[in-house]
Coordinates of C-alpha atoms in Angstrom, one line a residue:
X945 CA -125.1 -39.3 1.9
X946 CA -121.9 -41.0 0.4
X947 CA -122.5 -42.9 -3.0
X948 CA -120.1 -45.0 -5.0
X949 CA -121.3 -45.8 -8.6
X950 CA -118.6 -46.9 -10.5
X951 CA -118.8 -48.1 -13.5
X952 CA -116.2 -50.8 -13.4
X953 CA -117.9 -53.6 -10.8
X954 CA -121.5 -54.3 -9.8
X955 CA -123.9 -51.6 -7.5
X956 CA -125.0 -54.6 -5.4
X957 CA -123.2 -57.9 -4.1
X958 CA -122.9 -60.5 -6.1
X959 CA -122.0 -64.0 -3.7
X960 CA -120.2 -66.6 -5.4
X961 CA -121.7 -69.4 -4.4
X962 CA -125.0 -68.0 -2.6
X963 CA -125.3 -66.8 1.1
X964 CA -123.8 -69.3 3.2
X965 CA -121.4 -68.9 6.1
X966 CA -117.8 -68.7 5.1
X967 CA -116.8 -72.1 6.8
X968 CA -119.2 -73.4 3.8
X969 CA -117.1 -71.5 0.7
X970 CA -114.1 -73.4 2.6
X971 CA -115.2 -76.9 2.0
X972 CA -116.7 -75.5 -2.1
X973 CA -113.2 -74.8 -2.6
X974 CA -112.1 -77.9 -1.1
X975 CA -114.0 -79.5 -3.7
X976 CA -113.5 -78.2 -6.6
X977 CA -109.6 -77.1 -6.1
X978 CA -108.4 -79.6 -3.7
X979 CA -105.0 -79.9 -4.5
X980 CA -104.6 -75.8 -4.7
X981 CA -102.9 -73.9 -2.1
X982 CA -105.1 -72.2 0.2
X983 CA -102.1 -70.9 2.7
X984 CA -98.4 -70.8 2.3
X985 CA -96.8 -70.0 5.5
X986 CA -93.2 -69.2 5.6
X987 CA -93.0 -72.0 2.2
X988 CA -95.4 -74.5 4.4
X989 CA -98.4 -75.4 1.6
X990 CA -101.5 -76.2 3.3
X991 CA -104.3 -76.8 0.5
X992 CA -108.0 -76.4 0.0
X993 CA -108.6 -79.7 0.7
X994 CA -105.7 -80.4 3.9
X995 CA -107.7 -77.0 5.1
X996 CA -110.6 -78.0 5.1
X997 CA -109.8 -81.3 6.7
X998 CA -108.3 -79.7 9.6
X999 CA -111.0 -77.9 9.9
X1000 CA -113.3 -81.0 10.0
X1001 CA -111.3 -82.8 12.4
X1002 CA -111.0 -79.7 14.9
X1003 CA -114.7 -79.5 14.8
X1004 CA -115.5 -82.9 15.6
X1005 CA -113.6 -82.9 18.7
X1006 CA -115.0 -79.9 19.6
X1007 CA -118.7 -81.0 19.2
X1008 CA -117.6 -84.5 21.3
X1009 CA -116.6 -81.7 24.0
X1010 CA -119.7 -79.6 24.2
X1011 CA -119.6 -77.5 21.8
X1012 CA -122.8 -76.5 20.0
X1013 CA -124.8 -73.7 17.8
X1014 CA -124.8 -70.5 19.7
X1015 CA -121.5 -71.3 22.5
X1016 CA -118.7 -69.4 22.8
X1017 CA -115.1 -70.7 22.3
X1018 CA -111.9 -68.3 22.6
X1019 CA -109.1 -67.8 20.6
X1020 CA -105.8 -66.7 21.9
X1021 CA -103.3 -66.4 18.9
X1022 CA -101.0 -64.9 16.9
X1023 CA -101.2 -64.9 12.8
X1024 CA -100.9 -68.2 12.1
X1025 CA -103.1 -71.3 10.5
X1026 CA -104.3 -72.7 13.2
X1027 CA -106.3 -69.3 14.2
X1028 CA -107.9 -70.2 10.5
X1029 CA -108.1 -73.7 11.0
X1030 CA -109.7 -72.8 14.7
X1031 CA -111.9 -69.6 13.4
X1032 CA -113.6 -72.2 10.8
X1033 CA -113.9 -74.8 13.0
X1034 CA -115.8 -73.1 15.5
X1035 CA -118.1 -71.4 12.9
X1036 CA -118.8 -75.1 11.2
X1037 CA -120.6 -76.1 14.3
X1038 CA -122.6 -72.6 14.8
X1039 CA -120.9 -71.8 17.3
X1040 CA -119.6 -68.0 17.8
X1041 CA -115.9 -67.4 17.6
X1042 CA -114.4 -64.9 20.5
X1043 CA -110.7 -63.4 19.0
X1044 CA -108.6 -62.8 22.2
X1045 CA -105.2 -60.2 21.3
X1046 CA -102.1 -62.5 22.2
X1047 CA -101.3 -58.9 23.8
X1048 CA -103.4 -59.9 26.5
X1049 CA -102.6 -60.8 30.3
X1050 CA -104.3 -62.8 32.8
X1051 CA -106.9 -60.1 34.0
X1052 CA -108.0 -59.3 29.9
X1053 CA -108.3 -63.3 29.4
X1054 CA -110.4 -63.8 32.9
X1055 CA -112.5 -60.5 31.9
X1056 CA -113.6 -61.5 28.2
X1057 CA -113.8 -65.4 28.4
X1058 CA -116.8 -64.7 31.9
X1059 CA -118.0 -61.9 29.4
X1060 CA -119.2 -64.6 26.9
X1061 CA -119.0 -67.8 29.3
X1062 CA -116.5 -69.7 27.3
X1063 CA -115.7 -72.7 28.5
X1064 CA -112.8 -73.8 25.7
X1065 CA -109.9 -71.5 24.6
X1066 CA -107.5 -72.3 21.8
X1067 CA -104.7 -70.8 22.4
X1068 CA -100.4 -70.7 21.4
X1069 CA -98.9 -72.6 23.8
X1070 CA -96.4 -69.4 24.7
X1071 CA -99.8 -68.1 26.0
X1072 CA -101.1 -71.3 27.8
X1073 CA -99.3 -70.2 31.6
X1074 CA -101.5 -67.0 31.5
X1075 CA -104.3 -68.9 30.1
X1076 CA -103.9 -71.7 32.9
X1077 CA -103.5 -68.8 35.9
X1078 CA -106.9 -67.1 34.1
X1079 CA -108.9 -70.2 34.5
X1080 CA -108.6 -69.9 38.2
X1081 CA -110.8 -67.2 37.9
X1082 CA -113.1 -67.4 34.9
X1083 CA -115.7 -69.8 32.9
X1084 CA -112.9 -71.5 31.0
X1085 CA -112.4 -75.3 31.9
X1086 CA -110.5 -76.4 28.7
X1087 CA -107.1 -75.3 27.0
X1088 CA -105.9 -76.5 24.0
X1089 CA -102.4 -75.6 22.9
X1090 CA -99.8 -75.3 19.8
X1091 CA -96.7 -73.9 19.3
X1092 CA -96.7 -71.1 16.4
X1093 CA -94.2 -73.5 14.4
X1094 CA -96.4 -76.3 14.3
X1095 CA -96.9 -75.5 10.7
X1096 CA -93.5 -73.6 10.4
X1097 CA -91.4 -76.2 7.7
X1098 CA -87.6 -77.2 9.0
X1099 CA -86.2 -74.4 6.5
X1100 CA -88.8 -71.6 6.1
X1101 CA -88.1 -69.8 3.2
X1102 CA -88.2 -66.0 4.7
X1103 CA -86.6 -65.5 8.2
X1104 CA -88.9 -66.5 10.8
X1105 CA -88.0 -63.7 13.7
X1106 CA -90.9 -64.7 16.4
X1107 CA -89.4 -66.0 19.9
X1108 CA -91.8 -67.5 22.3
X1109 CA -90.5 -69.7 25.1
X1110 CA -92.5 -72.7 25.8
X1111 CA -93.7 -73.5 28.8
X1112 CA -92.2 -76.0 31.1
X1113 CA -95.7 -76.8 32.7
X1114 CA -98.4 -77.6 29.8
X1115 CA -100.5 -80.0 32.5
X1116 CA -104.0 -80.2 31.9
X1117 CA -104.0 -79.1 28.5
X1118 CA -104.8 -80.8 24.8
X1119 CA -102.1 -80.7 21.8
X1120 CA -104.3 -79.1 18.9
X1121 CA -102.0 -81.4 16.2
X1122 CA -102.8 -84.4 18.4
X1123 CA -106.4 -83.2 17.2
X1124 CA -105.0 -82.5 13.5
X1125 CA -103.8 -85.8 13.1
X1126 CA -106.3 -87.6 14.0
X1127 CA -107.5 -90.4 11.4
X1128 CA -109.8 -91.5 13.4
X1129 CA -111.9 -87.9 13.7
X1130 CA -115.8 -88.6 14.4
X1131 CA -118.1 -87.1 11.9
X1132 CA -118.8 -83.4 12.4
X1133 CA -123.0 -83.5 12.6
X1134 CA -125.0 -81.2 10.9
X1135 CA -125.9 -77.7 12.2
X1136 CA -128.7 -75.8 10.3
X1137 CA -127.7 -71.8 11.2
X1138 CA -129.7 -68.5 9.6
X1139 CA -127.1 -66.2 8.3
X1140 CA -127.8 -63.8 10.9
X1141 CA -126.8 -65.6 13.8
X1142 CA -123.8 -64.0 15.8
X1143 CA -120.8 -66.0 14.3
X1144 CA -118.3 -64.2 16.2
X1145 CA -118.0 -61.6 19.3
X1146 CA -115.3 -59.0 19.5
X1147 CA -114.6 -56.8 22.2
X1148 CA -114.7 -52.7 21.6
X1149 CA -115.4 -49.7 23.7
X1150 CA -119.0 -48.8 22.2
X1151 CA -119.3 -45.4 23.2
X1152 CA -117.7 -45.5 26.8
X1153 CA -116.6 -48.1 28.8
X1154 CA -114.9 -51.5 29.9
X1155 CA -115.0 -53.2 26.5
X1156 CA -118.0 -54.7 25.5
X1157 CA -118.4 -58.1 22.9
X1158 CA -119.7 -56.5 19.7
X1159 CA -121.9 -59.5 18.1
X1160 CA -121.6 -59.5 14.7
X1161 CA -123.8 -62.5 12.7
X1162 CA -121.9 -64.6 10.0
X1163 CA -123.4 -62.1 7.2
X1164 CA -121.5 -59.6 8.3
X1165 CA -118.4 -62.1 7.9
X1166 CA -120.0 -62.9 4.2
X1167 CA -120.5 -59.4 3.1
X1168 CA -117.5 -57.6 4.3
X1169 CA -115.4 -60.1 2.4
X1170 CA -117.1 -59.8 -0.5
X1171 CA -116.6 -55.9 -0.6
X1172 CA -113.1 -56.3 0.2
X1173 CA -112.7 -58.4 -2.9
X1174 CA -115.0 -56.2 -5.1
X1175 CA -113.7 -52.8 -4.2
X1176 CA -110.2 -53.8 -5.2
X1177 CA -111.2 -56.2 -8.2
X1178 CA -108.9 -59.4 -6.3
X1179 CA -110.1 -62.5 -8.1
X1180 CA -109.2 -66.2 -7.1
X1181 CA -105.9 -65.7 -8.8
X1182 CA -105.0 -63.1 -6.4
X1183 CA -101.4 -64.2 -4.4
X1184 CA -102.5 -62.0 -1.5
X1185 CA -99.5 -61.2 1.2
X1186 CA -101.0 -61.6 4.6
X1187 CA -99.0 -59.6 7.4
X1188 CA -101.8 -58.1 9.4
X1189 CA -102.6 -59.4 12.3
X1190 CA -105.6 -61.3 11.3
X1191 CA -107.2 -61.5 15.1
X1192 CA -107.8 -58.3 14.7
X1193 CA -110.7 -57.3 12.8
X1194 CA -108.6 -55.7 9.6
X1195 CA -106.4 -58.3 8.6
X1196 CA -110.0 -60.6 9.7
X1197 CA -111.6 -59.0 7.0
X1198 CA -108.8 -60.1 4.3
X1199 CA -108.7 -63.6 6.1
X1200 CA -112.3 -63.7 5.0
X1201 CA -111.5 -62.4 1.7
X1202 CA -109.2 -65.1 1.0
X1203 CA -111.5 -67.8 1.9
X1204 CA -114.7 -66.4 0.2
X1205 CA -112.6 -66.0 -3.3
X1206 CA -110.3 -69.5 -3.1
X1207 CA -107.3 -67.8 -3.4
X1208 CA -103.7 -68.3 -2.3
X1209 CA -102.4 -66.3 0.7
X1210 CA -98.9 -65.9 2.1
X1211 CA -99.2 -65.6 6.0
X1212 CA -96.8 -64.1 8.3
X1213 CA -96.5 -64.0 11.9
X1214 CA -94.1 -60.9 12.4
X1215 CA -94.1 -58.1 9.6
X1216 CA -90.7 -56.8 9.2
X1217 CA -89.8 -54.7 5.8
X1218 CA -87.6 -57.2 4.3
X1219 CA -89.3 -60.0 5.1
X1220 CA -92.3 -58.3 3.1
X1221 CA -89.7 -58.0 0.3
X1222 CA -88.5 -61.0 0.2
X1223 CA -91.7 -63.0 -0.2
X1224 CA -93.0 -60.3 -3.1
X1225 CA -89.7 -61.1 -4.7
X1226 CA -89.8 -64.8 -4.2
X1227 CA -93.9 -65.9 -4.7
X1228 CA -94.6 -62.6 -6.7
X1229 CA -97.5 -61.4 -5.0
X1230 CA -99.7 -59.2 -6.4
X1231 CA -102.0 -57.4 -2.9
X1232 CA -101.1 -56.2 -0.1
X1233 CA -102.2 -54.6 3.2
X1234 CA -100.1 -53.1 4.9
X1235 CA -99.4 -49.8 7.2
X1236 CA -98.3 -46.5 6.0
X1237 CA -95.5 -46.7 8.3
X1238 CA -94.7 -49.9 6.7
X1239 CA -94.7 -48.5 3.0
X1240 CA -92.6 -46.0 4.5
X1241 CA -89.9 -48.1 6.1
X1242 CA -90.0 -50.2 3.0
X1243 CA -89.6 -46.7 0.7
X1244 CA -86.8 -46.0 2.9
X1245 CA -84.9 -49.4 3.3
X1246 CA -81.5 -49.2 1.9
X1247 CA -81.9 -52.7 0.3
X1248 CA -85.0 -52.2 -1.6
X1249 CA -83.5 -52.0 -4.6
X1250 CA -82.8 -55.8 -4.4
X1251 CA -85.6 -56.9 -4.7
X1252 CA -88.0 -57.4 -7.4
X1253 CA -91.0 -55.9 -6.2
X1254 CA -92.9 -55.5 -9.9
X1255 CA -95.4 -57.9 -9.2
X1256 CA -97.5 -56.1 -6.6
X1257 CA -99.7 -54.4 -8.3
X1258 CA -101.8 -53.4 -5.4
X1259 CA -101.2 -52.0 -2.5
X1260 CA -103.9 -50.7 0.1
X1261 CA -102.6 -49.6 3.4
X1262 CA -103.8 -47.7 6.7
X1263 CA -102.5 -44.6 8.0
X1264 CA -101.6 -45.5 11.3
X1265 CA -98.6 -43.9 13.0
X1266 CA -98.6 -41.5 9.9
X1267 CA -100.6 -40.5 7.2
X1268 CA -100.3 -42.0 3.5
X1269 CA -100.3 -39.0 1.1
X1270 CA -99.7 -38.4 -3.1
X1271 CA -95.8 -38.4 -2.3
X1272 CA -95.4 -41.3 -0.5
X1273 CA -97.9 -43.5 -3.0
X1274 CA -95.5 -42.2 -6.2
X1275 CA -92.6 -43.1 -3.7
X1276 CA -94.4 -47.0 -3.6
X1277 CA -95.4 -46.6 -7.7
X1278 CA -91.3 -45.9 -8.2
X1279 CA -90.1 -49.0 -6.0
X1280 CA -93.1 -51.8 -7.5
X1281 CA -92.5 -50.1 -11.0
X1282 CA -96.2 -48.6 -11.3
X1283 CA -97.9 -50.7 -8.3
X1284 CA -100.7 -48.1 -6.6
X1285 CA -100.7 -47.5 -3.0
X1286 CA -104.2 -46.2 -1.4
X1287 CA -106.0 -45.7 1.8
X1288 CA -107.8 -49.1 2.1
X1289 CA -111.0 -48.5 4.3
X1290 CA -112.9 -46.5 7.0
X1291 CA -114.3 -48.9 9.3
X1292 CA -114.6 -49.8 13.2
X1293 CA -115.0 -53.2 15.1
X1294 CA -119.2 -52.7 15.2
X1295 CA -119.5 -52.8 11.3
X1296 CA -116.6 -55.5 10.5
X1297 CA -114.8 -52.5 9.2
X1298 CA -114.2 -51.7 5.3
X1299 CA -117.3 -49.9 5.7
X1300 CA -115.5 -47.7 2.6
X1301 CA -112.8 -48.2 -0.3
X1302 CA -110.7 -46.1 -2.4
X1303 CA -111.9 -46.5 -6.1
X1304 CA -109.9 -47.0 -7.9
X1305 CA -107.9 -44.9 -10.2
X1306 CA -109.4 -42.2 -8.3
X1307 CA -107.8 -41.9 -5.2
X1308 CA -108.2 -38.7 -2.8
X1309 CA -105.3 -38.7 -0.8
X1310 CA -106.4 -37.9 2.9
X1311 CA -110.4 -39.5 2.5
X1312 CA -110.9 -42.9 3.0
X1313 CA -112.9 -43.8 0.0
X1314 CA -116.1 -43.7 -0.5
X1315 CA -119.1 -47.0 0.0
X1316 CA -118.6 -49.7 -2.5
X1317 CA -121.9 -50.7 -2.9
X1318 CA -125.7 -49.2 -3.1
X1319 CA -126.7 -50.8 0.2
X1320 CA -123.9 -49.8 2.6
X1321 CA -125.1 -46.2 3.6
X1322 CA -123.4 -43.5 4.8
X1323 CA -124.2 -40.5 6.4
X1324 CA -123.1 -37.2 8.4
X1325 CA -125.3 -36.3 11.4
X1326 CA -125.5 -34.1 14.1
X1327 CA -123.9 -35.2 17.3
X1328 CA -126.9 -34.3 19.1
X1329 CA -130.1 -34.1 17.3
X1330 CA -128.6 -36.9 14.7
X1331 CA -130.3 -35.0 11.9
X1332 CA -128.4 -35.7 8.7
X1333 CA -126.1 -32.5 7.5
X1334 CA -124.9 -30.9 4.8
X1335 CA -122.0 -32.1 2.3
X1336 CA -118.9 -30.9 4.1
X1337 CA -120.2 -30.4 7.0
X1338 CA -118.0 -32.1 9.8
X1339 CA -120.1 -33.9 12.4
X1340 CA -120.6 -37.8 13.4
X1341 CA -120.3 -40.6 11.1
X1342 CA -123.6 -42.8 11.0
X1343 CA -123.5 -46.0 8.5
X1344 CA -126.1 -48.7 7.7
X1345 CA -125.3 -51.9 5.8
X1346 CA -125.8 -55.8 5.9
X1347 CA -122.6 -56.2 8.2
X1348 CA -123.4 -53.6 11.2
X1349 CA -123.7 -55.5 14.8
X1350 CA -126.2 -56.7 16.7
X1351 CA -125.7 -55.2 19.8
X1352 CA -123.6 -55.3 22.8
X1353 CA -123.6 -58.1 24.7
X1354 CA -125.8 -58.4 27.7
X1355 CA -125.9 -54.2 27.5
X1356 CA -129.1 -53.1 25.8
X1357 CA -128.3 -49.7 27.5
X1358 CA -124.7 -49.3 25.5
X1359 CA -126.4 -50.4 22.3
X1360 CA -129.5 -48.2 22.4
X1361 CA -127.0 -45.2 22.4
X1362 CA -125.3 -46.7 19.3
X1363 CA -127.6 -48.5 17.6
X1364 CA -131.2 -47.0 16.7
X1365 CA -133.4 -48.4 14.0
X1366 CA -130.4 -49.9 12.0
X1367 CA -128.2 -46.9 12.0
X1368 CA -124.7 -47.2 13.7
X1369 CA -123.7 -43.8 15.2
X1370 CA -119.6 -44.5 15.4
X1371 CA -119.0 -41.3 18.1
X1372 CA -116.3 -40.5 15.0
X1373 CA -115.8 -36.8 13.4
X1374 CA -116.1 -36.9 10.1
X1375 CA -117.2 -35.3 6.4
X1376 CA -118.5 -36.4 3.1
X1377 CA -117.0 -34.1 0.2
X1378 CA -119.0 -33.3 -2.8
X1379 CA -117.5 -36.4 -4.8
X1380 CA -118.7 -38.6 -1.9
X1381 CA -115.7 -39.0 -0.3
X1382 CA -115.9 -39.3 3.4
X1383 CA -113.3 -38.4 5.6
X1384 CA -112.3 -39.3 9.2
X1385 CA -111.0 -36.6 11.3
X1386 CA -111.1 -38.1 15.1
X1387 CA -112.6 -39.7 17.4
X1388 CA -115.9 -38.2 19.4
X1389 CA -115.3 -40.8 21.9
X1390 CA -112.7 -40.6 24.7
X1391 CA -110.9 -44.0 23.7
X1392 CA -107.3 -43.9 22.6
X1393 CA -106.0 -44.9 19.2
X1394 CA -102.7 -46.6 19.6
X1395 CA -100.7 -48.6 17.3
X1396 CA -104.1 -49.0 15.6
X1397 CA -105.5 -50.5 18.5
X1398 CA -108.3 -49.2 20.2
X1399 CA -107.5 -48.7 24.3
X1400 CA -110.6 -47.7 26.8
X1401 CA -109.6 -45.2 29.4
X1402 CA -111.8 -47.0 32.3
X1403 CA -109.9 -50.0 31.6
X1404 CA -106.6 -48.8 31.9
X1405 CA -107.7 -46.8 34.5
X1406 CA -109.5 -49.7 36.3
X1407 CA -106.1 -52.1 36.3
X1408 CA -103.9 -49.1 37.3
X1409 CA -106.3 -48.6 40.7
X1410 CA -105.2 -52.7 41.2
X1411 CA -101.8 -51.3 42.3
X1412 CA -102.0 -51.1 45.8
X1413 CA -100.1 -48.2 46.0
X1414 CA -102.9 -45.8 43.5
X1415 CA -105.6 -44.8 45.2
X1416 CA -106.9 -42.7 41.7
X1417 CA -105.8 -42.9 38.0
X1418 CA -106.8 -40.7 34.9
X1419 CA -105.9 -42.1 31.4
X1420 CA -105.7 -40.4 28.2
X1421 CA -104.1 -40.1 24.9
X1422 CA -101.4 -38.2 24.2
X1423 CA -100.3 -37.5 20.5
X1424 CA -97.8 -39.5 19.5
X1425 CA -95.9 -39.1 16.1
X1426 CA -94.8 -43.0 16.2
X1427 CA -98.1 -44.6 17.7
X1428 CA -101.0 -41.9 16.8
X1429 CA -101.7 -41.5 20.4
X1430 CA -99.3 -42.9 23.6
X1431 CA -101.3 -43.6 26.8
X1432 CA -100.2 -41.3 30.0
X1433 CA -101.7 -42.5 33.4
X1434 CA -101.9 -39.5 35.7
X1435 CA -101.9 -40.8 39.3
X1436 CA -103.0 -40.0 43.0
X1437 CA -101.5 -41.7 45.5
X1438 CA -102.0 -43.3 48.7
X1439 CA -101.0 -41.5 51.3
X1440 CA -98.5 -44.4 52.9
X1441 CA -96.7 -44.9 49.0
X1442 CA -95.9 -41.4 48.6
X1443 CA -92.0 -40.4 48.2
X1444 CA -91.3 -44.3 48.2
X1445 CA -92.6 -45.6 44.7
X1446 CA -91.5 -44.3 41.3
X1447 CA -93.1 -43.5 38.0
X1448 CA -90.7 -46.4 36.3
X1449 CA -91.9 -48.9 39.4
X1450 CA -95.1 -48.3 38.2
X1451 CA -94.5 -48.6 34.1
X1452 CA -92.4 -51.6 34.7
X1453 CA -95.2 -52.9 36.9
X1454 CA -97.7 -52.3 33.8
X1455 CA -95.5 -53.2 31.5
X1456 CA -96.0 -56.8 33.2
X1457 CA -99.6 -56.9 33.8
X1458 CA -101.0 -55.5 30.6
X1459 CA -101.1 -56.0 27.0
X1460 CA -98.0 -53.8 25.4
X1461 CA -100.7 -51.6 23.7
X1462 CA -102.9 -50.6 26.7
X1463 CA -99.7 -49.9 29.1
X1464 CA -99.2 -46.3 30.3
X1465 CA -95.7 -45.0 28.4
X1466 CA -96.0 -42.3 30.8
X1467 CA -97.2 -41.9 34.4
X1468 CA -97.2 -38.2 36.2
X1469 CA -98.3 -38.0 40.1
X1470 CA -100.8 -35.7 41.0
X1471 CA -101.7 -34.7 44.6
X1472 CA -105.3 -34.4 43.5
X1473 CA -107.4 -35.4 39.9
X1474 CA -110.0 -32.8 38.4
X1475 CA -113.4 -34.1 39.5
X1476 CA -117.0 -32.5 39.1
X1477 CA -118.8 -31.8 42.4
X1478 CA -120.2 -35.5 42.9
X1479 CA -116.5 -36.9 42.5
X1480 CA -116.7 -37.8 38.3
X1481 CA -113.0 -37.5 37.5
X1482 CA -112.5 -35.4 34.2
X1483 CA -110.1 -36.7 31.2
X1484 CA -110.9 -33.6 29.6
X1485 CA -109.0 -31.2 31.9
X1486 CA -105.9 -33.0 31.7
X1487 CA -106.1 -33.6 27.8
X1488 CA -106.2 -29.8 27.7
X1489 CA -103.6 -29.3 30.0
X1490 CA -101.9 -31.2 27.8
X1491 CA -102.4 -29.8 24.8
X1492 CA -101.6 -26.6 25.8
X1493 CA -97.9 -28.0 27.0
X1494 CA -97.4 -29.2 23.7
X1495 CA -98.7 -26.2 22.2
X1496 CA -95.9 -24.1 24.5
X1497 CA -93.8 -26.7 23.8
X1498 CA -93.8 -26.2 19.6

């Protein structure tokens, strides 16, 4: 079983201010360092205190509009403060926040907001028309809408490179500033919550699947941010650069960092390389999360000897796209002038991620770290009899800690297969080395890592069969040197669409109905689809099939 014992930071979790939800270590900050900044987006300062007001005022007006301990309310946005200002709003009133990718299209929105019977989605107003065609046919009755440069200043201080048309027909919906602004905000009434109530639900795979709302309680909010901030020794001093997307549960974790420590953060909506360089330069930041494909384009850029880059001291990163080795982090440690670059965290969607961190000084290039504290176990099991295994043996990952889920929603059967008597079984291949370093080798599960997003086959597969002309599809990942994995959609059919539809009709097609992530990049008609004998169609043949192409292929 994996062990970290440093001797440089405690074996256990030490909470700042005690257990409470993070909403609460908002307004401690707002107290003590009002006048601080808490945000700094594109050179707009938003303090502790102006944070914590927003928050106030949003939840007030969402308590005079239903909302309560235990509901549901979306959120449908890009990195930005109002998803903070919304995240923290919903969590002051107990209620349970539901991140929604700004990837998503009508039929995702519809699907997850019945899932959780939302009735309220805060959303950017780009994404209000798809919203407003969604709440034909789901739970939601209420949109309310801003622009992502609500809190852009006149002259932001990096280039700010995100286009989003507005829409022409906002009818029916609330301005979230309107909110904001208002001096008049009721008082936001008390809510008594236990720390292990669900504080947010997040859509995964589980094991197989349509995507299923992982509940995780406001603990495992608490305790992943406090490992973030132990395993990489980031105090309240920290000037932490923020360009991961921070609805998804990665750059979530460092969101919640940030708010459990007081710090100040430096928010972006788009991550481009110089745009990275030019805020390190400018504000000095010191820690960073970024992707090795990032560190790489940044290695590479033929102005990064502009800029002063001497102040980031740390650097943890995830090897998406490509993997971060010893080269590359002496590559970052020449450019930053001795600044480290690591391999931040194993971690899925079920345990709030960062379920590991790189000590540090001791980095093994290729592992992921090892646990950061005495109570997050870790373990390799057999896939089948789920007995634990030898050190470097390769078999499933199995974890338990204070932050692993609560279940699936409404799917006891799904989480009895992943869940049994606190133990998480992830469906990933891994190893634990004889330093206690584990390492991730691939996924057990059939759902697709692209772009560092997670795709499920069935769902592809399920909005594919929506075209009128496929009367089958197959889905799988295919490796990908620039995404980890690129989906390919293999296709029967009908028999009145053959010879007079395309493969491109049908990309373009996705293209327009999906998120970018989850659209096929490649589509291949087949007369037939490999099936068992009662009519199961198998992803495995055709993910041999196409490894052996490849293989012929070199």
């Amino acid at each position: 079983m994996a062990k970290f014992i440093p001797a440089d930071h405690p074996r256990m979790p030490e909470y700042r201010f005690g257990i409470k939800r993070l909403d609460e270590y908002l307004k401690i900050h707002a107290g003590r360092v009002p006048n601080k900044v808490s945000v700094n987006y594109y050179g707009r300062e938003i303090t502790w205190g102006e944070l914590d007001l927003y928050v106030d005022r949003l939840a007030a007006y969402l308590a005079g509009h239903g909302v309560k301990k235990g509901e549901t309310v979306c959120v449908f946005m890009q990195s930005c403060p109002q998803f903070m200002i919304a995240y923290y709003a919903i969590q002051r009133l107990g209620g349970i926040v539901v991140p929604c990718s700004p990837m998503f299209k009508e039929w995702e929105i519809e699907y997850e907001s019945s899932e959780v019977n939302a009735k309220i989605i805060i959303c950017n107003s780009y994404l209000y028309p798809i919203v407003k065609n969604a709440m034909q046919n789901c739970t939601l009755e209420q949109a309310i809408i801003t622009p992502i440069e609500d809190f852009l200043p006149e002259e932001p201080v990096v280039p700010f490179n995100f286009q989003a048309p507005e829409p022409e027909d906002t009818e029916g919906a609330v301005w979230l500033m309107d909110i904001l602004n208002d001096d008049a905000a009721a008082e936001v009434p008390a809510v008594e919550t236990d720390i292990e109530d669900v504080g947010m639900m997040m859509f995964t795979s589980g094991s197989t699947g349509l995507p299923k709302g992982a509940m995780l309680s406001y603990m495992s909010s608490l305790y992943k941010a406090v490992v973030t901030a132990t395993c990489y020794h980031t105090t309240e001093h920290v000037k932490y650069l923020c360009s991961q997307p921070i609805y998804h549960i990665a750059g979530m974790v460092f969101m919640h960092s940030h708010v459990y420590l007081g710090a100040t953060m430096y928010m972006i909506t788009k991550i481009e390389p110089e745009v990275i360089m030019q805020l390190v330069d400018k504000y000095h930041c010191d820690y960073w999360y970024g992707s090795a494909l990032m560190n790489k384009a940044i290695i590479e850029h033929p102005d990064v000897k502009k800029y002063d880059l001497s102040s980031l001291r740390q650097t943890v990163t995830t090897s998406f796209g490509i993997q971060l080795t010893a080269e590359m982090a002496e590559q970052w440690a020449e450019i930053t002038r001795g600044g480290t670059l690591v391999e931040w965290a194993y971690g899925m969607t079920e345990s709030h991620t960062m379920d590991t961190g790189t000590p540090i000084g001791r980095p093994k290039y290729g592992s992921c770290g090892m646990p950061v504290f005495d109570n997050t176990l870790i373990k390799i099991v057999d896939p089948e009899t789920k007995e634990e295994l030898p050190v470097d043996s390769i078999g499933e990952i199995a974890m338990n800690h204070p932050a692993v889920f609560k279940g699936y929603l409404n799917n006891p059967e799904a989480t009895a297969v992943t869940l049994r008597d606190g133990w998480l079984y992830t469906g990933d291949s891994g190893k634990i080395d004889e330093d206690g370093y584990l390492y991730f080798l691939g996924r057990m599960k059939e759902m697709i890592k692209t772009s560092g997003f997670s795709v499920f086959p069935e769902e592809v597969e399920m909005y594919m069969c929506r075209h009128e002309a496929v009367a089958q599809a197959i889905v799988i990942g295919k490796p990908d040197a620039k995404r980890g994995e690129l989906i390919k959609a293999f296709l029967r059919l009908n028999d009145e669409y053959k010879g007079k539809i395309t493969e491109q009709e049908l990309l373009d097609w996705a293209k327009e109905k999906m998120a970018a992530y989850k659209r096929p990049r490649e589509i291949e008609f087949r007369d037939s689809l490999p099936a068992t004998g009662t009519g199961k169609l198998l992803r495995r043949v055709l993910r041999e099939e196409e490894a052996k192409k490849m293989e012929q292929q070199g």
